[in-house]
Short mmCIF file of C-alpha atoms and ligand atoms in Angstrom, two decimals:
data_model
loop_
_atom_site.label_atom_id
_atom_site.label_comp_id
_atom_site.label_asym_id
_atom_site.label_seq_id
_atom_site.Cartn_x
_atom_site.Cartn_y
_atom_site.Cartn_z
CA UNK A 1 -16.22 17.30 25.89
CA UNK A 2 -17.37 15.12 22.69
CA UNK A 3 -19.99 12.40 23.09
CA UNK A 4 -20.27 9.19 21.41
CA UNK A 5 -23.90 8.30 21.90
CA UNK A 6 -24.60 4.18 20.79
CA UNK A 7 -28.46 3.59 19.86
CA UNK A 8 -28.82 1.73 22.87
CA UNK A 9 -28.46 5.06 24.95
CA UNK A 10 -30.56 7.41 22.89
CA UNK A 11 -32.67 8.65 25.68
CA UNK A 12 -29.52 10.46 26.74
CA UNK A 13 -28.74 12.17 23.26
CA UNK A 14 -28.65 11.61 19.33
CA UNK A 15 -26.63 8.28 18.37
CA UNK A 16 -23.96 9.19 16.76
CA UNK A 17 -22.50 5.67 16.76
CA UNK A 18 -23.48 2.63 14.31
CA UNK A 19 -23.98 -0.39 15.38
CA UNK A 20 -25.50 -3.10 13.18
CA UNK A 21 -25.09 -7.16 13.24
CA UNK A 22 -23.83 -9.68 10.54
CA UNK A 23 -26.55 -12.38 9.69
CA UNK A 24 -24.91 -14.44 12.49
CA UNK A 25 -25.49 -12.02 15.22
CA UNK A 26 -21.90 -10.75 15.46
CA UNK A 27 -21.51 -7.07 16.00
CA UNK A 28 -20.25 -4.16 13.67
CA UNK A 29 -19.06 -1.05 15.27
CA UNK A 30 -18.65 2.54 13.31
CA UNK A 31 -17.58 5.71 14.70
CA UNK A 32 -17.83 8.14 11.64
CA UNK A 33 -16.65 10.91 13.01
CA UNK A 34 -14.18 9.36 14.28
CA UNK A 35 -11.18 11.29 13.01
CA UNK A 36 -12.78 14.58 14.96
CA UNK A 37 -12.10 12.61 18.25
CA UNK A 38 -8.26 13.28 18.11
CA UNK A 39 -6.54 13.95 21.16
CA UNK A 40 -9.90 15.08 22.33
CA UNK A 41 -11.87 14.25 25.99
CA UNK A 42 -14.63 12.54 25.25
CA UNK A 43 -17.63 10.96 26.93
CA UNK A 44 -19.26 7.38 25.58
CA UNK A 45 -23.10 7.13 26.37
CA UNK A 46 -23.81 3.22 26.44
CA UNK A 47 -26.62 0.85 27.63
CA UNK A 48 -25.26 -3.00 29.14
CA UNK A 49 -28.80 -3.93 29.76
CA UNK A 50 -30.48 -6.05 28.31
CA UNK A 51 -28.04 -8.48 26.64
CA UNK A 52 -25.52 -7.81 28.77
CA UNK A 53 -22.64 -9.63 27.06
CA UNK A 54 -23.48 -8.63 23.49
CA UNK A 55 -23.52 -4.73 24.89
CA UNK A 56 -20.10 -5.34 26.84
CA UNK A 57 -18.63 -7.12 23.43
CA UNK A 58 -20.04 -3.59 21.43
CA UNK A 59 -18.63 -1.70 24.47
CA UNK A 60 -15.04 -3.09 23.96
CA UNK A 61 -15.10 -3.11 20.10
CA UNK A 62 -15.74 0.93 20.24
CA UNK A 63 -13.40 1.55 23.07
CA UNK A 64 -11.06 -0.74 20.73
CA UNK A 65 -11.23 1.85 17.91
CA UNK A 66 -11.70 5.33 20.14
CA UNK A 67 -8.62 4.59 22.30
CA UNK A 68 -6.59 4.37 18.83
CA UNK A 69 -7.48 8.82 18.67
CA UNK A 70 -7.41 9.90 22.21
CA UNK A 71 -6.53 8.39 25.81
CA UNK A 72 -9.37 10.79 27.92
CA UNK A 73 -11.97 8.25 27.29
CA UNK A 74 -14.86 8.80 30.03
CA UNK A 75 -18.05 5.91 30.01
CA UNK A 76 -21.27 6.79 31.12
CA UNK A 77 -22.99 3.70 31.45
CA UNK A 78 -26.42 4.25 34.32
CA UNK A 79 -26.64 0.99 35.16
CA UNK A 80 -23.74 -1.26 35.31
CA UNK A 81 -24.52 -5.32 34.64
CA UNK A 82 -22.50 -8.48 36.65
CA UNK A 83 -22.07 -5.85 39.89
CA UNK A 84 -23.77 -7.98 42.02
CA UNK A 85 -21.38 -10.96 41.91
CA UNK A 86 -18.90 -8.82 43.65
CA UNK A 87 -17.00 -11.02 46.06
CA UNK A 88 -16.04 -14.89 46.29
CA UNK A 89 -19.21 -16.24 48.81
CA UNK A 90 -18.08 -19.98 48.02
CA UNK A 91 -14.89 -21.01 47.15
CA UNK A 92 -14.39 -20.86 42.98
CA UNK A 93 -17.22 -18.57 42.34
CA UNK A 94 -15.71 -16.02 39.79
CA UNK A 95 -16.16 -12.14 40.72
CA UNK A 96 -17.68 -10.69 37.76
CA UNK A 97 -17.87 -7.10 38.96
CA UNK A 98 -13.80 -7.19 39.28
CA UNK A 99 -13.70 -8.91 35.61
CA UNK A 100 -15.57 -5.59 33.95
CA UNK A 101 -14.14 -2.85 35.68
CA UNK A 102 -10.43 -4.71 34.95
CA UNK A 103 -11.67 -4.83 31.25
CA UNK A 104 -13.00 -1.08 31.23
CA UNK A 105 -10.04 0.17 32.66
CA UNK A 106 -7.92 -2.10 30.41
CA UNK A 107 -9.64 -0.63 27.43
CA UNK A 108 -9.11 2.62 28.13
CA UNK A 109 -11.73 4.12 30.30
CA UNK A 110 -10.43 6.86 32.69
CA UNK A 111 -13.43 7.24 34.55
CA UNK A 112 -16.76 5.40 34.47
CA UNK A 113 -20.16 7.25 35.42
CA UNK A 114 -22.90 4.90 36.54
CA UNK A 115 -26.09 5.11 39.28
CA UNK A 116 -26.45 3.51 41.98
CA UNK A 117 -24.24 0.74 41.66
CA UNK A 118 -25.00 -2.55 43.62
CA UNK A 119 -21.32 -2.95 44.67
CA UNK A 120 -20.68 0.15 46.01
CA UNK A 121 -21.95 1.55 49.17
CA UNK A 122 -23.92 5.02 48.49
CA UNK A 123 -22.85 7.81 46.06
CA UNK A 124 -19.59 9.58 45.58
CA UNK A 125 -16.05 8.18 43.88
CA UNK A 126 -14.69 4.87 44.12
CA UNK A 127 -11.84 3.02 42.34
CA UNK A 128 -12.55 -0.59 41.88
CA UNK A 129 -9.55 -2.78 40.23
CA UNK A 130 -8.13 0.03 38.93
CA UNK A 131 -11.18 1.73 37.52
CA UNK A 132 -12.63 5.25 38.69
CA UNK A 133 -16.06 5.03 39.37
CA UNK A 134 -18.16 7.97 40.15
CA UNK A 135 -21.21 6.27 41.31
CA UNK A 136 -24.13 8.82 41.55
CA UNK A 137 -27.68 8.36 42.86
CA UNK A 138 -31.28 8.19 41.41
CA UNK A 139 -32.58 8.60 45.06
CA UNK A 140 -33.70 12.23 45.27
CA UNK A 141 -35.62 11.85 41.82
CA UNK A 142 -37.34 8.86 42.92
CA UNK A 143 -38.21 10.94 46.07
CA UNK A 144 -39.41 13.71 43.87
CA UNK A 145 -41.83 11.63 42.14
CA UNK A 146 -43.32 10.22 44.76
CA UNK A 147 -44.02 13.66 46.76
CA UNK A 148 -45.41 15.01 43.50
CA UNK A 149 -47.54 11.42 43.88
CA UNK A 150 -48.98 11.81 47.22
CA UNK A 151 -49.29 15.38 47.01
CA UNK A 152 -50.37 16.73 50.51
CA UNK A 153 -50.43 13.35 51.96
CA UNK A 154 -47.76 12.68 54.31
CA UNK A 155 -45.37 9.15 53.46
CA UNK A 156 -42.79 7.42 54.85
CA UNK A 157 -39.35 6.38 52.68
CA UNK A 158 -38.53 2.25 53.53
CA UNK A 159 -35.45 0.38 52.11
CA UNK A 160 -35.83 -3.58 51.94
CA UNK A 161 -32.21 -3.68 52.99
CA UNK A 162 -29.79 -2.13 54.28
CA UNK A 163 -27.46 -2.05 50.89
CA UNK A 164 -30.66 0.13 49.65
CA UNK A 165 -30.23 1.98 52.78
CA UNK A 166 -28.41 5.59 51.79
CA UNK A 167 -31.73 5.82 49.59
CA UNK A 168 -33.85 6.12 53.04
CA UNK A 169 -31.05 8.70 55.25
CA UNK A 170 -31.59 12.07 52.66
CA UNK A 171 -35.60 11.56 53.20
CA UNK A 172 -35.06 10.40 56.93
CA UNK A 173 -36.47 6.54 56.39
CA UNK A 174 -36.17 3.58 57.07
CA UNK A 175 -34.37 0.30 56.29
CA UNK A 176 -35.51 -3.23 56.25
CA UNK A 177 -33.47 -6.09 56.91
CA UNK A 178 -32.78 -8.91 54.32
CA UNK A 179 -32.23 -12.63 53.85
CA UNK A 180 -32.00 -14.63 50.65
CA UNK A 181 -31.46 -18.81 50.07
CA UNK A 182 -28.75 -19.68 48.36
CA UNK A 183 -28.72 -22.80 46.29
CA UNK A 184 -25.98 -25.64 45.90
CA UNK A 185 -24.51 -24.55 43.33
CA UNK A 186 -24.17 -20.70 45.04
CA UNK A 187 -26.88 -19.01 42.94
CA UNK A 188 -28.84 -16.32 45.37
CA UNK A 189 -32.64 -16.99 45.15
CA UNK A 190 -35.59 -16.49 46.28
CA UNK A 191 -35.63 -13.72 49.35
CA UNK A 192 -35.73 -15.98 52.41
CA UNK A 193 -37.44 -13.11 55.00
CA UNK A 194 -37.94 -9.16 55.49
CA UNK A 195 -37.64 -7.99 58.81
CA UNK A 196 -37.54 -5.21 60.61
CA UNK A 197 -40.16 -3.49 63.07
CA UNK A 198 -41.08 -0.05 61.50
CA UNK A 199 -43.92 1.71 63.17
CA UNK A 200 -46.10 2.03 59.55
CA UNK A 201 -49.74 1.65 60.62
CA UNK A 202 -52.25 3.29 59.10
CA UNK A 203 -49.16 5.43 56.83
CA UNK A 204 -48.31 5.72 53.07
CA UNK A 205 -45.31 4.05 52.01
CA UNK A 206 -42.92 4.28 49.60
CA UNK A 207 -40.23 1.66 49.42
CA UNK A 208 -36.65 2.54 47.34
CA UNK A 209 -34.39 -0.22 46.22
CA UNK A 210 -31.26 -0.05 43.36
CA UNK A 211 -32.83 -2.76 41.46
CA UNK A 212 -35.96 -4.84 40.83
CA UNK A 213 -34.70 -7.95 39.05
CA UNK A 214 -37.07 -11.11 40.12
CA UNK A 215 -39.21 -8.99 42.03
CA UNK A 216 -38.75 -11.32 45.25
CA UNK A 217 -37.51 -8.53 47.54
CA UNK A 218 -40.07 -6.02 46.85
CA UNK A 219 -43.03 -8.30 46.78
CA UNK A 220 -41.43 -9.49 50.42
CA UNK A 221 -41.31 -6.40 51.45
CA UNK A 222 -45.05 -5.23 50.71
CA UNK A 223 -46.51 -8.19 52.02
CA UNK A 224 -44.24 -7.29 55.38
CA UNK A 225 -45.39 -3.76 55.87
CA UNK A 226 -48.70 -4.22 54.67
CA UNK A 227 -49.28 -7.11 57.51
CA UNK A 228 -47.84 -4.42 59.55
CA UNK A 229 -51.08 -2.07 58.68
CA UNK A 230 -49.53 0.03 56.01
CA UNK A 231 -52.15 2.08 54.27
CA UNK A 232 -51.02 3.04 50.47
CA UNK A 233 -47.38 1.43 49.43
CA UNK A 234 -46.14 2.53 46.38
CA UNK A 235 -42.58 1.63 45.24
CA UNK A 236 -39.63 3.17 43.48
CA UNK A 237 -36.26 1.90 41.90
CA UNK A 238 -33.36 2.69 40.13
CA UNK A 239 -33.15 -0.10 37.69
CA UNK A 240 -36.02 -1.92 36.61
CA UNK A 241 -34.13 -4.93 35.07
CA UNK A 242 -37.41 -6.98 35.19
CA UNK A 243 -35.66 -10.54 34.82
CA UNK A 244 -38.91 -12.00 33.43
CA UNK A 245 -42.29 -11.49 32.08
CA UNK A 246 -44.93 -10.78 34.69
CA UNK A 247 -42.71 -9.50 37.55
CA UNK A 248 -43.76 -6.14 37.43
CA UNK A 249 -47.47 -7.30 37.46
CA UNK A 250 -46.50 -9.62 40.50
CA UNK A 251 -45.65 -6.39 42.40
CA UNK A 252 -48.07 -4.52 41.44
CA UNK A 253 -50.98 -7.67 42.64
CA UNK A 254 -48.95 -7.35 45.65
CA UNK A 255 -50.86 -4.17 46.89
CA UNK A 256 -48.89 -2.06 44.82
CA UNK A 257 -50.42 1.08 44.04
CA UNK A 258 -47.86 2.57 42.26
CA UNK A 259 -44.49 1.06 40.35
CA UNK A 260 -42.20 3.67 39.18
CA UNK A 261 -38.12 3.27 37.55
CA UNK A 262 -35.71 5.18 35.88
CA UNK A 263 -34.90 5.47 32.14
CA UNK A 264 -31.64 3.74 33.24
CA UNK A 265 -32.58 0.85 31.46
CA UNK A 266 -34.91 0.88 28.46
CA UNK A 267 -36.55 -2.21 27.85
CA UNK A 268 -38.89 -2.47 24.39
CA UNK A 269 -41.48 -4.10 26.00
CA UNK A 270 -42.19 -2.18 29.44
CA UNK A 271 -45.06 -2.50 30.78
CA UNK A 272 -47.35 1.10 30.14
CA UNK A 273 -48.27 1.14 34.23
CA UNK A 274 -44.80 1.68 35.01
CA UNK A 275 -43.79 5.34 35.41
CA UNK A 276 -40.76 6.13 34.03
CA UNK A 277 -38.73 8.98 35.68
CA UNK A 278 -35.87 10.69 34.05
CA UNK A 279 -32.54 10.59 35.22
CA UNK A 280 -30.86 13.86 35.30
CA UNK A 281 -28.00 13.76 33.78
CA UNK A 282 -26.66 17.54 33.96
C1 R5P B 301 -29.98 -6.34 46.51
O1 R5P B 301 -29.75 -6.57 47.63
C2 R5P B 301 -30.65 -5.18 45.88
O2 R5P B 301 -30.67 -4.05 46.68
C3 R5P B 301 -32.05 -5.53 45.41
O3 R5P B 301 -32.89 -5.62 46.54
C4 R5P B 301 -32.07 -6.81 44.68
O4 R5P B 301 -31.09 -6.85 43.70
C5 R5P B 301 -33.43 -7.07 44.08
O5 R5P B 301 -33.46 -8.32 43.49
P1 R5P B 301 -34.81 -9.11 43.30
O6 R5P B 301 -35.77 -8.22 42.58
O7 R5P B 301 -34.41 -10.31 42.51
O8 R5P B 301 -35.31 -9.50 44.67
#
């Protein structure tokens, strides 16, 4: 198996792809070794986050070329963008998680690789308009860390929702239940509430969630079990998208003690608090 690593994915090997921009921002894709490809399986290693569209536009423009040499085209992409508009809620909303994996598989992709993907239900292989998906999970590294973290010190593994809640059943947790507003326009906001009745006095904590992206859910979910007498929360996800400045900060002023992600998303300007734990790959 050949890989075709872009510079957005270089924690997961040498890029062996260029990709540069014109003076108006438009992309420019080479593959030079791109005759060696023929007929050949081969993996791509690619990064959708941040700048989602530009990195689905670079995405397409190398499939573009790669599918001209060989048709076993495999994507490993850990953490897959617009996944969490996956289903018409009000009446005209557009479902972008159909619109990429239609586009993947239309470009070529026989099988996509991703973690912990927010429209599927736990790990294992899906098919999703057409595409494969093997959707693995960053769960029992997360776990890792945070037994190396507390050491002898016994803690407890809590989901703020159930959609989070395969990343609790391996580590026998527990999950939380959920509520967000929605706005007018259909736009999910602000968490609304955390409940759930957890016996957590006096314990550690470590919550688990696919993604931090505003922050709301986790920082709901501290202030929940810490009103509940939790003793030392720390808290663990797969994708730190980080929507905005600050967030991790917020959490971490929340009675965080510890923030920790994967490297499935590698942001420039990360925060040095937040631990970073490797995906593995293999
Ligand atoms: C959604 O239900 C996910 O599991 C995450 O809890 C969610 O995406 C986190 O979003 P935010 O950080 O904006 O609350």
């Amino acid at each position: 198996m050949q890989k075709l690593i872009t510079p957005y994915a270089h924690s997961f090997g040498k890029p062996n792809v260029v990709i540069k921009h014109f003076p108006d921002s438009e992309s420019y894709i080479l593959i030079p070794q791109i005759k060696s490809l023929k007929n050949k399986p081969i993996t791509i290693y690619h990064s959708l986050y941040p700048e989602p569209d530009k990195r689905i536009f670079e995405l397409l423009l190398i499939l573009s070329r790669v599918k001209k040499e060989t048709k076993n085209i495999s994507l490993f992409v850990p953490y897959l963008p617009y996944a969490r508009q996956d289903r018409e809620c009000k009446t005209g909303e557009a479902v972008s998680a159909d619109v990429l994996c239609v586009l993947l598989k239309n470009f070529g992709v026989k099988k996509l690789t991703t973690y912990d993907c927010h429209f599927l239900p736990c790990p294992g292989n899906f098919k999703r308009s057409g595409l494969n998906i093997e959707n693995k999970s960053a769960g029992k590294e997360l776990v890792k860390y945070a037994k190396k973290y507390f050491g002898k010190n016994k803690f407890l593994v809590i989901s703020p929702d159930e959609g989070a809640s395969y990343f609790t059943e391996n580590a026998q947790g527990h999950a939380l239940k959920k509520t967000r507003k929605r706005e007018e326009h259909g736009l999910e906001t602000e968490v609304h509430k955390i409940e759930g009745e957890v016996d957590v006095e006096g314990k550690n904590i470590c919550i688990l969630d696919d993604i931090i992206a505003t922050g709301g859910t986790i920082v709901k979910a501290v202030e929940h079990l810490k009103a509940r007498g939790a003793k030392r929360i720390i808290v663990g996800a797969t994708h730190g998208v980080f929507a905005k400045d600050g967030i991790a900060k917020k959490i971490i002023n929340a009675n965080t003690e510890q923030l920790f992600i994967t490297n499935s998303i590698l942001k420039n300007n990360l925060e040095s608090f937040i631990h970073v734990v490797k995906l593995n790959t293999n």
